[in-house]
């Protein structure tokens, strides 16, 4: 006969196992800015995405074991697509998807021998900033509403504390990006704290766009945004303090991303296939 283990001990062991797996990766952040919601994740891979589109105005971000959260992402796309087809597109909400993820992860945590080593954020951009929604779902199915910003995965407590100091309502895209970089560069969040554009995955939910609001920020626009955010935080040689954060009115200071091509997230009307299942968290 197998050895007896109390339910409390079994749940505690599962939780410790999942936390250790998630903590091996680097933290990600999602935060509101004046034009929508910004998501930033350290990710050296250009093929294995941590941030993706779920539906018209809804995005998904995750940390942990890639094959597990990729399966959850695809299942979420299917759930959103079926719900929109059966009812109406406006009936698909971040709250509904977050609750569905919470039920799924909670069932896996209680009934499976091995819990999923994942932490998820589901965000929805509203027509007004008051309508923005950010939900964090943990490995055991707990879901929380995160107003303004959230840091998840890795050393989330340290990153969240730094982000809280830099975050303010109504920030521009460059200011929000600078706050995210400052938070992700805290000591202890990964082996290297130096942030370069090639090591980042950045996406936004752009409030000004109709229908599908998800856009990735890449290449030249990402380098430009990185330069803008560093210029905002650079000390003024006359006053010894950083700049006021007011962006110029030229193209480089615009919040709209230069990448105006078609959305790169999964199309709800088409099937979506995974791109691999590496053994380690990404």
PDB file of C-alpha atoms in Angstrom:
ATOM      1  CA  UNK A   1       0.000   0.000   0.000  1.00  0.00           C
ATOM      2  CA  UNK A   2       1.250   3.546  -0.709  1.00  0.00           C
ATOM      3  CA  UNK A   3       2.340   5.760   2.150  1.00  0.00           C
ATOM      4  CA  UNK A   4      -0.351   8.062   3.525  1.00  0.00           C
ATOM      5  CA  UNK A   5       0.139  11.784   2.958  1.00  0.00           C
ATOM      6  CA  UNK A   6      -2.292  14.263   4.448  1.00  0.00           C
ATOM      7  CA  UNK A   7      -4.149  16.553   2.007  1.00  0.00           C
ATOM      8  CA  UNK A   8      -2.571  19.612   3.619  1.00  0.00           C
ATOM      9  CA  UNK A   9       0.935  18.264   3.075  1.00  0.00           C
ATOM     10  CA  UNK A  10       0.160  17.206  -0.496  1.00  0.00           C
ATOM     11  CA  UNK A  11      -1.144  20.655  -1.392  1.00  0.00           C
ATOM     12  CA  UNK A  12       1.812  22.330   0.309  1.00  0.00           C
ATOM     13  CA  UNK A  13       4.270  20.169  -1.634  1.00  0.00           C
ATOM     14  CA  UNK A  14       2.518  20.923  -4.931  1.00  0.00           C
ATOM     15  CA  UNK A  15       2.556  24.651  -4.233  1.00  0.00           C
ATOM     16  CA  UNK A  16       6.260  24.635  -3.330  1.00  0.00           C
ATOM     17  CA  UNK A  17       7.066  22.664  -6.468  1.00  0.00           C
ATOM     18  CA  UNK A  18       5.164  25.096  -8.719  1.00  0.00           C
ATOM     19  CA  UNK A  19       6.641  28.207  -7.066  1.00  0.00           C
ATOM     20  CA  UNK A  20      10.189  26.936  -7.507  1.00  0.00           C
ATOM     21  CA  UNK A  21       9.587  26.231 -11.181  1.00  0.00           C
ATOM     22  CA  UNK A  22       8.091  29.667 -11.834  1.00  0.00           C
ATOM     23  CA  UNK A  23      10.816  31.475  -9.851  1.00  0.00           C
ATOM     24  CA  UNK A  24      13.530  30.078 -12.146  1.00  0.00           C
ATOM     25  CA  UNK A  25      12.393  32.392 -14.942  1.00  0.00           C
ATOM     26  CA  UNK A  26      12.447  36.178 -15.155  1.00  0.00           C
ATOM     27  CA  UNK A  27       9.557  38.425 -14.205  1.00  0.00           C
ATOM     28  CA  UNK A  28       7.255  40.078 -16.712  1.00  0.00           C
ATOM     29  CA  UNK A  29       5.170  43.227 -16.306  1.00  0.00           C
ATOM     30  CA  UNK A  30       1.909  44.611 -17.644  1.00  0.00           C
ATOM     31  CA  UNK A  31       0.832  48.185 -16.982  1.00  0.00           C
ATOM     32  CA  UNK A  32      -1.612  50.804 -18.160  1.00  0.00           C
ATOM     33  CA  UNK A  33      -0.539  53.940 -20.000  1.00  0.00           C
ATOM     34  CA  UNK A  34      -2.549  56.764 -21.534  1.00  0.00           C
ATOM     35  CA  UNK A  35      -3.066  54.974 -24.848  1.00  0.00           C
ATOM     36  CA  UNK A  36      -3.758  51.435 -23.637  1.00  0.00           C
ATOM     37  CA  UNK A  37      -1.916  48.592 -21.927  1.00  0.00           C
ATOM     38  CA  UNK A  38       1.796  47.780 -22.268  1.00  0.00           C
ATOM     39  CA  UNK A  39       3.283  44.300 -21.751  1.00  0.00           C
ATOM     40  CA  UNK A  40       7.037  43.717 -21.463  1.00  0.00           C
ATOM     41  CA  UNK A  41       8.773  40.367 -21.008  1.00  0.00           C
ATOM     42  CA  UNK A  42      12.481  39.456 -21.071  1.00  0.00           C
ATOM     43  CA  UNK A  43      12.649  36.869 -23.853  1.00  0.00           C
ATOM     44  CA  UNK A  44      15.691  36.148 -26.036  1.00  0.00           C
ATOM     45  CA  UNK A  45      13.664  33.862 -28.330  1.00  0.00           C
ATOM     46  CA  UNK A  46      11.977  35.340 -31.398  1.00  0.00           C
ATOM     47  CA  UNK A  47       9.823  32.246 -31.957  1.00  0.00           C
ATOM     48  CA  UNK A  48       8.581  31.218 -28.516  1.00  0.00           C
ATOM     49  CA  UNK A  49       6.321  34.044 -27.413  1.00  0.00           C
ATOM     50  CA  UNK A  50       5.346  34.876 -23.853  1.00  0.00           C
ATOM     51  CA  UNK A  51       2.861  37.548 -24.989  1.00  0.00           C
ATOM     52  CA  UNK A  52       0.086  36.881 -27.502  1.00  0.00           C
ATOM     53  CA  UNK A  53      -3.350  37.952 -28.625  1.00  0.00           C
ATOM     54  CA  UNK A  54      -6.417  36.141 -27.334  1.00  0.00           C
ATOM     55  CA  UNK A  55      -9.257  38.130 -28.904  1.00  0.00           C
ATOM     56  CA  UNK A  56     -10.067  41.546 -30.355  1.00  0.00           C
ATOM     57  CA  UNK A  57      -9.146  43.662 -27.320  1.00  0.00           C
ATOM     58  CA  UNK A  58      -7.673  40.968 -25.077  1.00  0.00           C
ATOM     59  CA  UNK A  59      -4.045  39.860 -24.639  1.00  0.00           C
ATOM     60  CA  UNK A  60      -2.357  36.999 -22.824  1.00  0.00           C
ATOM     61  CA  UNK A  61       1.036  36.917 -21.091  1.00  0.00           C
ATOM     62  CA  UNK A  62       2.607  34.062 -19.150  1.00  0.00           C
ATOM     63  CA  UNK A  63       5.769  32.869 -17.452  1.00  0.00           C
ATOM     64  CA  UNK A  64       6.895  29.381 -16.498  1.00  0.00           C
ATOM     65  CA  UNK A  65       7.061  26.185 -18.512  1.00  0.00           C
ATOM     66  CA  UNK A  66       6.487  26.977 -22.177  1.00  0.00           C
ATOM     67  CA  UNK A  67       4.665  23.828 -23.268  1.00  0.00           C
ATOM     68  CA  UNK A  68       2.153  24.224 -20.435  1.00  0.00           C
ATOM     69  CA  UNK A  69       1.239  27.873 -20.924  1.00  0.00           C
ATOM     70  CA  UNK A  70       1.224  27.465 -24.708  1.00  0.00           C
ATOM     71  CA  UNK A  71      -1.427  24.770 -24.344  1.00  0.00           C
ATOM     72  CA  UNK A  72      -3.388  27.105 -22.078  1.00  0.00           C
ATOM     73  CA  UNK A  73      -3.068  29.964 -24.570  1.00  0.00           C
ATOM     74  CA  UNK A  74      -4.416  27.885 -27.446  1.00  0.00           C
ATOM     75  CA  UNK A  75      -7.262  26.614 -25.280  1.00  0.00           C
ATOM     76  CA  UNK A  76      -8.081  30.208 -24.327  1.00  0.00           C
ATOM     77  CA  UNK A  77      -8.191  31.259 -27.991  1.00  0.00           C
ATOM     78  CA  UNK A  78     -10.593  28.383 -28.709  1.00  0.00           C
ATOM     79  CA  UNK A  79     -12.775  29.286 -25.710  1.00  0.00           C
ATOM     80  CA  UNK A  80     -12.945  32.956 -26.757  1.00  0.00           C
ATOM     81  CA  UNK A  81     -13.684  32.094 -30.385  1.00  0.00           C
ATOM     82  CA  UNK A  82     -16.508  29.689 -29.496  1.00  0.00           C
ATOM     83  CA  UNK A  83     -18.022  32.148 -27.010  1.00  0.00           C
ATOM     84  CA  UNK A  84     -17.960  34.953 -29.582  1.00  0.00           C
ATOM     85  CA  UNK A  85     -19.539  32.694 -32.202  1.00  0.00           C
ATOM     86  CA  UNK A  86     -22.302  31.376 -29.945  1.00  0.00           C
ATOM     87  CA  UNK A  87     -23.236  34.760 -28.454  1.00  0.00           C
ATOM     88  CA  UNK A  88     -21.625  38.016 -29.648  1.00  0.00           C
ATOM     89  CA  UNK A  89     -18.108  39.366 -29.906  1.00  0.00           C
ATOM     90  CA  UNK A  90     -18.650  41.873 -27.090  1.00  0.00           C
ATOM     91  CA  UNK A  91     -19.598  38.979 -24.780  1.00  0.00           C
ATOM     92  CA  UNK A  92     -15.950  37.822 -24.823  1.00  0.00           C
ATOM     93  CA  UNK A  93     -14.287  39.599 -21.892  1.00  0.00           C
ATOM     94  CA  UNK A  94     -11.010  39.345 -20.007  1.00  0.00           C
ATOM     95  CA  UNK A  95     -12.970  38.605 -16.853  1.00  0.00           C
ATOM     96  CA  UNK A  96     -14.672  35.608 -18.439  1.00  0.00           C
ATOM     97  CA  UNK A  97     -11.410  34.239 -19.838  1.00  0.00           C
ATOM     98  CA  UNK A  98      -9.618  34.793 -16.512  1.00  0.00           C
ATOM     99  CA  UNK A  99     -12.353  32.880 -14.668  1.00  0.00           C
ATOM    100  CA  UNK A 100     -12.100  30.054 -17.191  1.00  0.00           C
ATOM    101  CA  UNK A 101      -8.320  29.887 -16.716  1.00  0.00           C
ATOM    102  CA  UNK A 102      -8.779  29.935 -12.931  1.00  0.00           C
ATOM    103  CA  UNK A 103     -11.159  26.974 -13.083  1.00  0.00           C
ATOM    104  CA  UNK A 104      -8.839  25.040 -15.390  1.00  0.00           C
ATOM    105  CA  UNK A 105      -5.695  25.633 -13.334  1.00  0.00           C
ATOM    106  CA  UNK A 106      -7.536  24.972 -10.071  1.00  0.00           C
ATOM    107  CA  UNK A 107      -8.742  21.604 -11.349  1.00  0.00           C
ATOM    108  CA  UNK A 108      -5.254  20.656 -12.545  1.00  0.00           C
ATOM    109  CA  UNK A 109      -3.727  21.705  -9.220  1.00  0.00           C
ATOM    110  CA  UNK A 110      -6.100  19.634  -7.083  1.00  0.00           C
ATOM    111  CA  UNK A 111      -6.535  16.547  -9.259  1.00  0.00           C
ATOM    112  CA  UNK A 112      -3.160  16.126 -10.984  1.00  0.00           C
ATOM    113  CA  UNK A 113      -0.021  14.748  -9.376  1.00  0.00           C
ATOM    114  CA  UNK A 114       2.005  17.548 -10.963  1.00  0.00           C
ATOM    115  CA  UNK A 115       0.654  21.137 -11.036  1.00  0.00           C
ATOM    116  CA  UNK A 116       1.286  23.470 -13.952  1.00  0.00           C
ATOM    117  CA  UNK A 117       4.366  25.646 -13.419  1.00  0.00           C
ATOM    118  CA  UNK A 118       2.778  28.740 -14.926  1.00  0.00           C
ATOM    119  CA  UNK A 119       1.532  32.176 -14.002  1.00  0.00           C
ATOM    120  CA  UNK A 120      -0.807  34.023 -16.366  1.00  0.00           C
ATOM    121  CA  UNK A 121      -2.004  37.568 -16.971  1.00  0.00           C
ATOM    122  CA  UNK A 122      -5.072  38.362 -19.072  1.00  0.00           C
ATOM    123  CA  UNK A 123      -5.551  42.030 -20.013  1.00  0.00           C
ATOM    124  CA  UNK A 124      -8.324  43.861 -21.840  1.00  0.00           C
ATOM    125  CA  UNK A 125      -8.184  47.437 -23.089  1.00  0.00           C
ATOM    126  CA  UNK A 126     -11.344  49.531 -22.806  1.00  0.00           C
ATOM    127  CA  UNK A 127     -12.531  52.489 -24.808  1.00  0.00           C
ATOM    128  CA  UNK A 128     -11.612  54.638 -21.797  1.00  0.00           C
ATOM    129  CA  UNK A 129      -8.821  54.062 -19.212  1.00  0.00           C
ATOM    130  CA  UNK A 130     -11.467  53.284 -16.598  1.00  0.00           C
ATOM    131  CA  UNK A 131     -12.503  50.283 -18.688  1.00  0.00           C
ATOM    132  CA  UNK A 132      -9.050  48.633 -18.715  1.00  0.00           C
ATOM    133  CA  UNK A 133      -8.816  45.273 -16.955  1.00  0.00           C
ATOM    134  CA  UNK A 134      -5.765  43.269 -15.849  1.00  0.00           C
ATOM    135  CA  UNK A 135      -6.157  39.858 -14.181  1.00  0.00           C
ATOM    136  CA  UNK A 136      -3.443  37.663 -12.708  1.00  0.00           C
ATOM    137  CA  UNK A 137      -4.033  33.900 -12.467  1.00  0.00           C
ATOM    138  CA  UNK A 138      -1.630  31.746 -10.452  1.00  0.00           C
ATOM    139  CA  UNK A 139      -0.784  28.046 -10.697  1.00  0.00           C
ATOM    140  CA  UNK A 140      -3.423  27.028  -8.109  1.00  0.00           C
ATOM    141  CA  UNK A 141      -6.307  28.799  -9.844  1.00  0.00           C
ATOM    142  CA  UNK A 142      -6.304  31.964  -7.734  1.00  0.00           C
ATOM    143  CA  UNK A 143      -7.353  35.032  -9.730  1.00  0.00           C
ATOM    144  CA  UNK A 144      -6.867  38.663  -8.714  1.00  0.00           C
ATOM    145  CA  UNK A 145      -7.818  41.955 -10.311  1.00  0.00           C
ATOM    146  CA  UNK A 146      -4.708  44.136 -10.653  1.00  0.00           C
ATOM    147  CA  UNK A 147      -5.510  47.834 -11.114  1.00  0.00           C
ATOM    148  CA  UNK A 148      -2.867  49.830 -12.958  1.00  0.00           C
ATOM    149  CA  UNK A 149       0.022  47.394 -13.150  1.00  0.00           C
ATOM    150  CA  UNK A 150       1.176  43.888 -12.271  1.00  0.00           C
ATOM    151  CA  UNK A 151       4.490  42.026 -12.088  1.00  0.00           C
ATOM    152  CA  UNK A 152       4.385  38.241 -12.233  1.00  0.00           C
ATOM    153  CA  UNK A 153       6.788  35.315 -12.322  1.00  0.00           C
ATOM    154  CA  UNK A 154      10.407  35.252 -11.185  1.00  0.00           C
ATOM    155  CA  UNK A 155      11.140  37.726  -8.392  1.00  0.00           C
ATOM    156  CA  UNK A 156       7.720  39.372  -8.693  1.00  0.00           C
ATOM    157  CA  UNK A 157       7.767  41.019  -5.249  1.00  0.00           C
ATOM    158  CA  UNK A 158      10.954  42.998  -5.903  1.00  0.00           C
ATOM    159  CA  UNK A 159       9.880  43.920  -9.423  1.00  0.00           C
ATOM    160  CA  UNK A 160       6.434  45.007  -8.237  1.00  0.00           C
ATOM    161  CA  UNK A 161       7.943  47.204  -5.504  1.00  0.00           C
ATOM    162  CA  UNK A 162      10.149  48.997  -8.028  1.00  0.00           C
ATOM    163  CA  UNK A 163       7.273  49.333 -10.491  1.00  0.00           C
ATOM    164  CA  UNK A 164       5.077  50.861  -7.785  1.00  0.00           C
ATOM    165  CA  UNK A 165       7.630  53.649  -7.258  1.00  0.00           C
ATOM    166  CA  UNK A 166       7.745  54.529 -10.963  1.00  0.00           C
ATOM    167  CA  UNK A 167       4.119  54.020 -11.982  1.00  0.00           C
ATOM    168  CA  UNK A 168       1.612  56.872 -12.256  1.00  0.00           C
ATOM    169  CA  UNK A 169      -1.707  57.342 -14.010  1.00  0.00           C
ATOM    170  CA  UNK A 170      -1.742  58.797 -17.507  1.00  0.00           C
ATOM    171  CA  UNK A 171       1.860  57.995 -18.429  1.00  0.00           C
ATOM    172  CA  UNK A 172       2.966  58.161 -22.040  1.00  0.00           C
ATOM    173  CA  UNK A 173       4.149  55.018 -23.790  1.00  0.00           C
ATOM    174  CA  UNK A 174       7.804  56.001 -23.380  1.00  0.00           C
ATOM    175  CA  UNK A 175       7.327  56.723 -19.668  1.00  0.00           C
ATOM    176  CA  UNK A 176       5.523  53.418 -19.126  1.00  0.00           C
ATOM    177  CA  UNK A 177       8.249  51.569 -21.022  1.00  0.00           C
ATOM    178  CA  UNK A 178      10.916  53.263 -18.900  1.00  0.00           C
ATOM    179  CA  UNK A 179       9.102  52.244 -15.707  1.00  0.00           C
ATOM    180  CA  UNK A 180       8.881  48.654 -16.954  1.00  0.00           C
ATOM    181  CA  UNK A 181      12.600  48.547 -17.803  1.00  0.00           C
ATOM    182  CA  UNK A 182      13.534  49.989 -14.414  1.00  0.00           C
ATOM    183  CA  UNK A 183      11.429  47.349 -12.654  1.00  0.00           C
ATOM    184  CA  UNK A 184      12.771  44.455 -14.731  1.00  0.00           C
ATOM    185  CA  UNK A 185      16.357  45.544 -14.028  1.00  0.00           C
ATOM    186  CA  UNK A 186      16.159  45.120 -10.260  1.00  0.00           C
ATOM    187  CA  UNK A 187      18.896  42.903  -8.752  1.00  0.00           C
ATOM    188  CA  UNK A 188      17.926  39.262  -8.520  1.00  0.00           C
ATOM    189  CA  UNK A 189      15.604  39.195 -11.534  1.00  0.00           C
ATOM    190  CA  UNK A 190      17.639  36.788 -13.649  1.00  0.00           C
ATOM    191  CA  UNK A 191      21.345  36.375 -14.300  1.00  0.00           C
ATOM    192  CA  UNK A 192      21.782  39.638 -16.183  1.00  0.00           C
ATOM    193  CA  UNK A 193      20.165  42.969 -15.353  1.00  0.00           C
ATOM    194  CA  UNK A 194      21.312  44.732 -18.524  1.00  0.00           C
ATOM    195  CA  UNK A 195      18.300  45.317 -20.767  1.00  0.00           C
ATOM    196  CA  UNK A 196      18.753  45.414 -24.547  1.00  0.00           C
ATOM    197  CA  UNK A 197      16.108  45.525 -27.238  1.00  0.00           C
ATOM    198  CA  UNK A 198      17.034  42.132 -28.679  1.00  0.00           C
ATOM    199  CA  UNK A 199      16.308  40.477 -25.318  1.00  0.00           C
ATOM    200  CA  UNK A 200      12.817  41.951 -24.934  1.00  0.00           C
ATOM    201  CA  UNK A 201       9.365  40.977 -26.100  1.00  0.00           C
ATOM    202  CA  UNK A 202       7.091  44.031 -26.112  1.00  0.00           C
ATOM    203  CA  UNK A 203       3.441  44.344 -27.111  1.00  0.00           C
ATOM    204  CA  UNK A 204       0.614  46.794 -26.567  1.00  0.00           C
ATOM    205  CA  UNK A 205      -3.166  46.893 -26.620  1.00  0.00           C
ATOM    206  CA  UNK A 206      -3.695  50.188 -28.457  1.00  0.00           C
ATOM    207  CA  UNK A 207      -6.877  51.939 -27.359  1.00  0.00           C
ATOM    208  CA  UNK A 208      -7.001  54.072 -30.515  1.00  0.00           C
ATOM    209  CA  UNK A 209      -7.293  51.096 -32.872  1.00  0.00           C
ATOM    210  CA  UNK A 210     -10.593  49.575 -33.875  1.00  0.00           C
ATOM    211  CA  UNK A 211     -11.408  45.867 -33.755  1.00  0.00           C
ATOM    212  CA  UNK A 212      -8.061  44.098 -33.153  1.00  0.00           C
ATOM    213  CA  UNK A 213      -5.962  46.278 -30.866  1.00  0.00           C
ATOM    214  CA  UNK A 214      -2.998  43.953 -30.247  1.00  0.00           C
ATOM    215  CA  UNK A 215       0.311  45.043 -31.773  1.00  0.00           C
ATOM    216  CA  UNK A 216       3.880  43.923 -31.260  1.00  0.00           C
ATOM    217  CA  UNK A 217       6.646  46.527 -31.043  1.00  0.00           C
ATOM    218  CA  UNK A 218       9.762  45.383 -32.854  1.00  0.00           C
ATOM    219  CA  UNK A 219      13.085  46.384 -34.394  1.00  0.00           C
ATOM    220  CA  UNK A 220      13.412  50.083 -35.209  1.00  0.00           C
ATOM    221  CA  UNK A 221      10.398  51.200 -33.183  1.00  0.00           C
ATOM    222  CA  UNK A 222      11.598  49.218 -30.163  1.00  0.00           C
ATOM    223  CA  UNK A 223      15.087  50.754 -30.379  1.00  0.00           C
ATOM    224  CA  UNK A 224      13.470  54.176 -30.709  1.00  0.00           C
ATOM    225  CA  UNK A 225      11.252  53.571 -27.691  1.00  0.00           C
ATOM    226  CA  UNK A 226      14.223  52.355 -25.668  1.00  0.00           C
ATOM    227  CA  UNK A 227      16.138  55.551 -26.502  1.00  0.00           C
ATOM    228  CA  UNK A 228      13.137  57.720 -25.575  1.00  0.00           C
ATOM    229  CA  UNK A 229      12.678  56.018 -22.210  1.00  0.00           C
ATOM    230  CA  UNK A 230      16.372  56.374 -21.363  1.00  0.00           C
ATOM    231  CA  UNK A 231      16.310  60.043 -22.364  1.00  0.00           C
ATOM    232  CA  UNK A 232      13.377  60.642 -20.017  1.00  0.00           C
ATOM    233  CA  UNK A 233      15.248  59.127 -17.069  1.00  0.00           C
ATOM    234  CA  UNK A 234      18.681  60.623 -17.872  1.00  0.00           C
ATOM    235  CA  UNK A 235      19.797  63.327 -15.383  1.00  0.00           C
ATOM    236  CA  UNK A 236      19.696  66.927 -16.585  1.00  0.00           C
ATOM    237  CA  UNK A 237      23.268  68.360 -16.462  1.00  0.00           C
ATOM    238  CA  UNK A 238      21.876  71.733 -15.296  1.00  0.00           C
ATOM    239  CA  UNK A 239      19.547  70.523 -12.552  1.00  0.00           C
ATOM    240  CA  UNK A 240      20.988  67.079 -11.844  1.00  0.00           C
ATOM    241  CA  UNK A 241      17.537  65.525 -12.104  1.00  0.00           C
ATOM    242  CA  UNK A 242      15.693  63.607 -14.805  1.00  0.00           C
ATOM    243  CA  UNK A 243      13.626  65.308 -17.495  1.00  0.00           C
ATOM    244  CA  UNK A 244      10.008  66.158 -16.926  1.00  0.00           C
ATOM    245  CA  UNK A 245       8.855  63.238 -19.055  1.00  0.00           C
ATOM    246  CA  UNK A 246       7.183  65.409 -21.723  1.00  0.00           C
ATOM    247  CA  UNK A 247       7.671  63.865 -25.121  1.00  0.00           C
ATOM    248  CA  UNK A 248       8.351  65.814 -28.279  1.00  0.00           C
ATOM    249  CA  UNK A 249       5.636  66.281 -30.859  1.00  0.00           C
ATOM    250  CA  UNK A 250       7.667  64.658 -33.625  1.00  0.00           C
ATOM    251  CA  UNK A 251       7.291  61.078 -34.860  1.00  0.00           C
ATOM    252  CA  UNK A 252       9.780  59.749 -32.319  1.00  0.00           C
ATOM    253  CA  UNK A 253       7.651  61.027 -29.443  1.00  0.00           C
ATOM    254  CA  UNK A 254       4.380  59.618 -30.695  1.00  0.00           C
ATOM    255  CA  UNK A 255       2.738  56.879 -28.672  1.00  0.00           C
ATOM    256  CA  UNK A 256       1.524  55.135 -31.805  1.00  0.00           C
ATOM    257  CA  UNK A 257       3.822  52.259 -32.803  1.00  0.00           C
ATOM    258  CA  UNK A 258       5.479  52.509 -36.176  1.00  0.00           C
ATOM    259  CA  UNK A 259       4.617  48.910 -36.944  1.00  0.00           C
ATOM    260  CA  UNK A 260       1.313  49.341 -38.787  1.00  0.00           C
ATOM    261  CA  UNK A 261       1.235  45.954 -40.434  1.00  0.00           C
ATOM    262  CA  UNK A 262      -1.314  43.239 -39.783  1.00  0.00           C
ATOM    263  CA  UNK A 263      -1.601  41.895 -36.239  1.00  0.00           C
ATOM    264  CA  UNK A 264       0.820  39.130 -35.374  1.00  0.00           C
ATOM    265  CA  UNK A 265      -1.301  37.437 -32.734  1.00  0.00           C
ATOM    266  CA  UNK A 266      -3.366  34.344 -33.464  1.00  0.00           C
ATOM    267  CA  UNK A 267      -6.391  34.852 -35.706  1.00  0.00           C
ATOM    268  CA  UNK A 268      -9.523  33.753 -33.805  1.00  0.00           C
ATOM    269  CA  UNK A 269     -10.997  32.465 -37.068  1.00  0.00           C
ATOM    270  CA  UNK A 270      -8.088  30.128 -37.783  1.00  0.00           C
ATOM    271  CA  UNK A 271      -6.453  27.240 -36.023  1.00  0.00           C
ATOM    272  CA  UNK A 272      -3.263  27.938 -34.114  1.00  0.00           C
ATOM    273  CA  UNK A 273      -0.433  25.495 -33.736  1.00  0.00           C
ATOM    274  CA  UNK A 274       2.334  25.488 -31.143  1.00  0.00           C
ATOM    275  CA  UNK A 275       5.954  25.943 -32.077  1.00  0.00           C
ATOM    276  CA  UNK A 276       7.702  23.525 -29.749  1.00  0.00           C
ATOM    277  CA  UNK A 277       7.916  22.324 -26.171  1.00  0.00           C
ATOM    278  CA  UNK A 278      11.349  23.030 -24.679  1.00  0.00           C
ATOM    279  CA  UNK A 279      11.933  21.263 -21.355  1.00  0.00           C
ATOM    280  CA  UNK A 280      12.945  24.355 -19.388  1.00  0.00           C
ATOM    281  CA  UNK A 281      10.935  27.487 -18.594  1.00  0.00           C
ATOM    282  CA  UNK A 282      11.478  30.422 -20.904  1.00  0.00           C
TER     283      UNK A 282
END
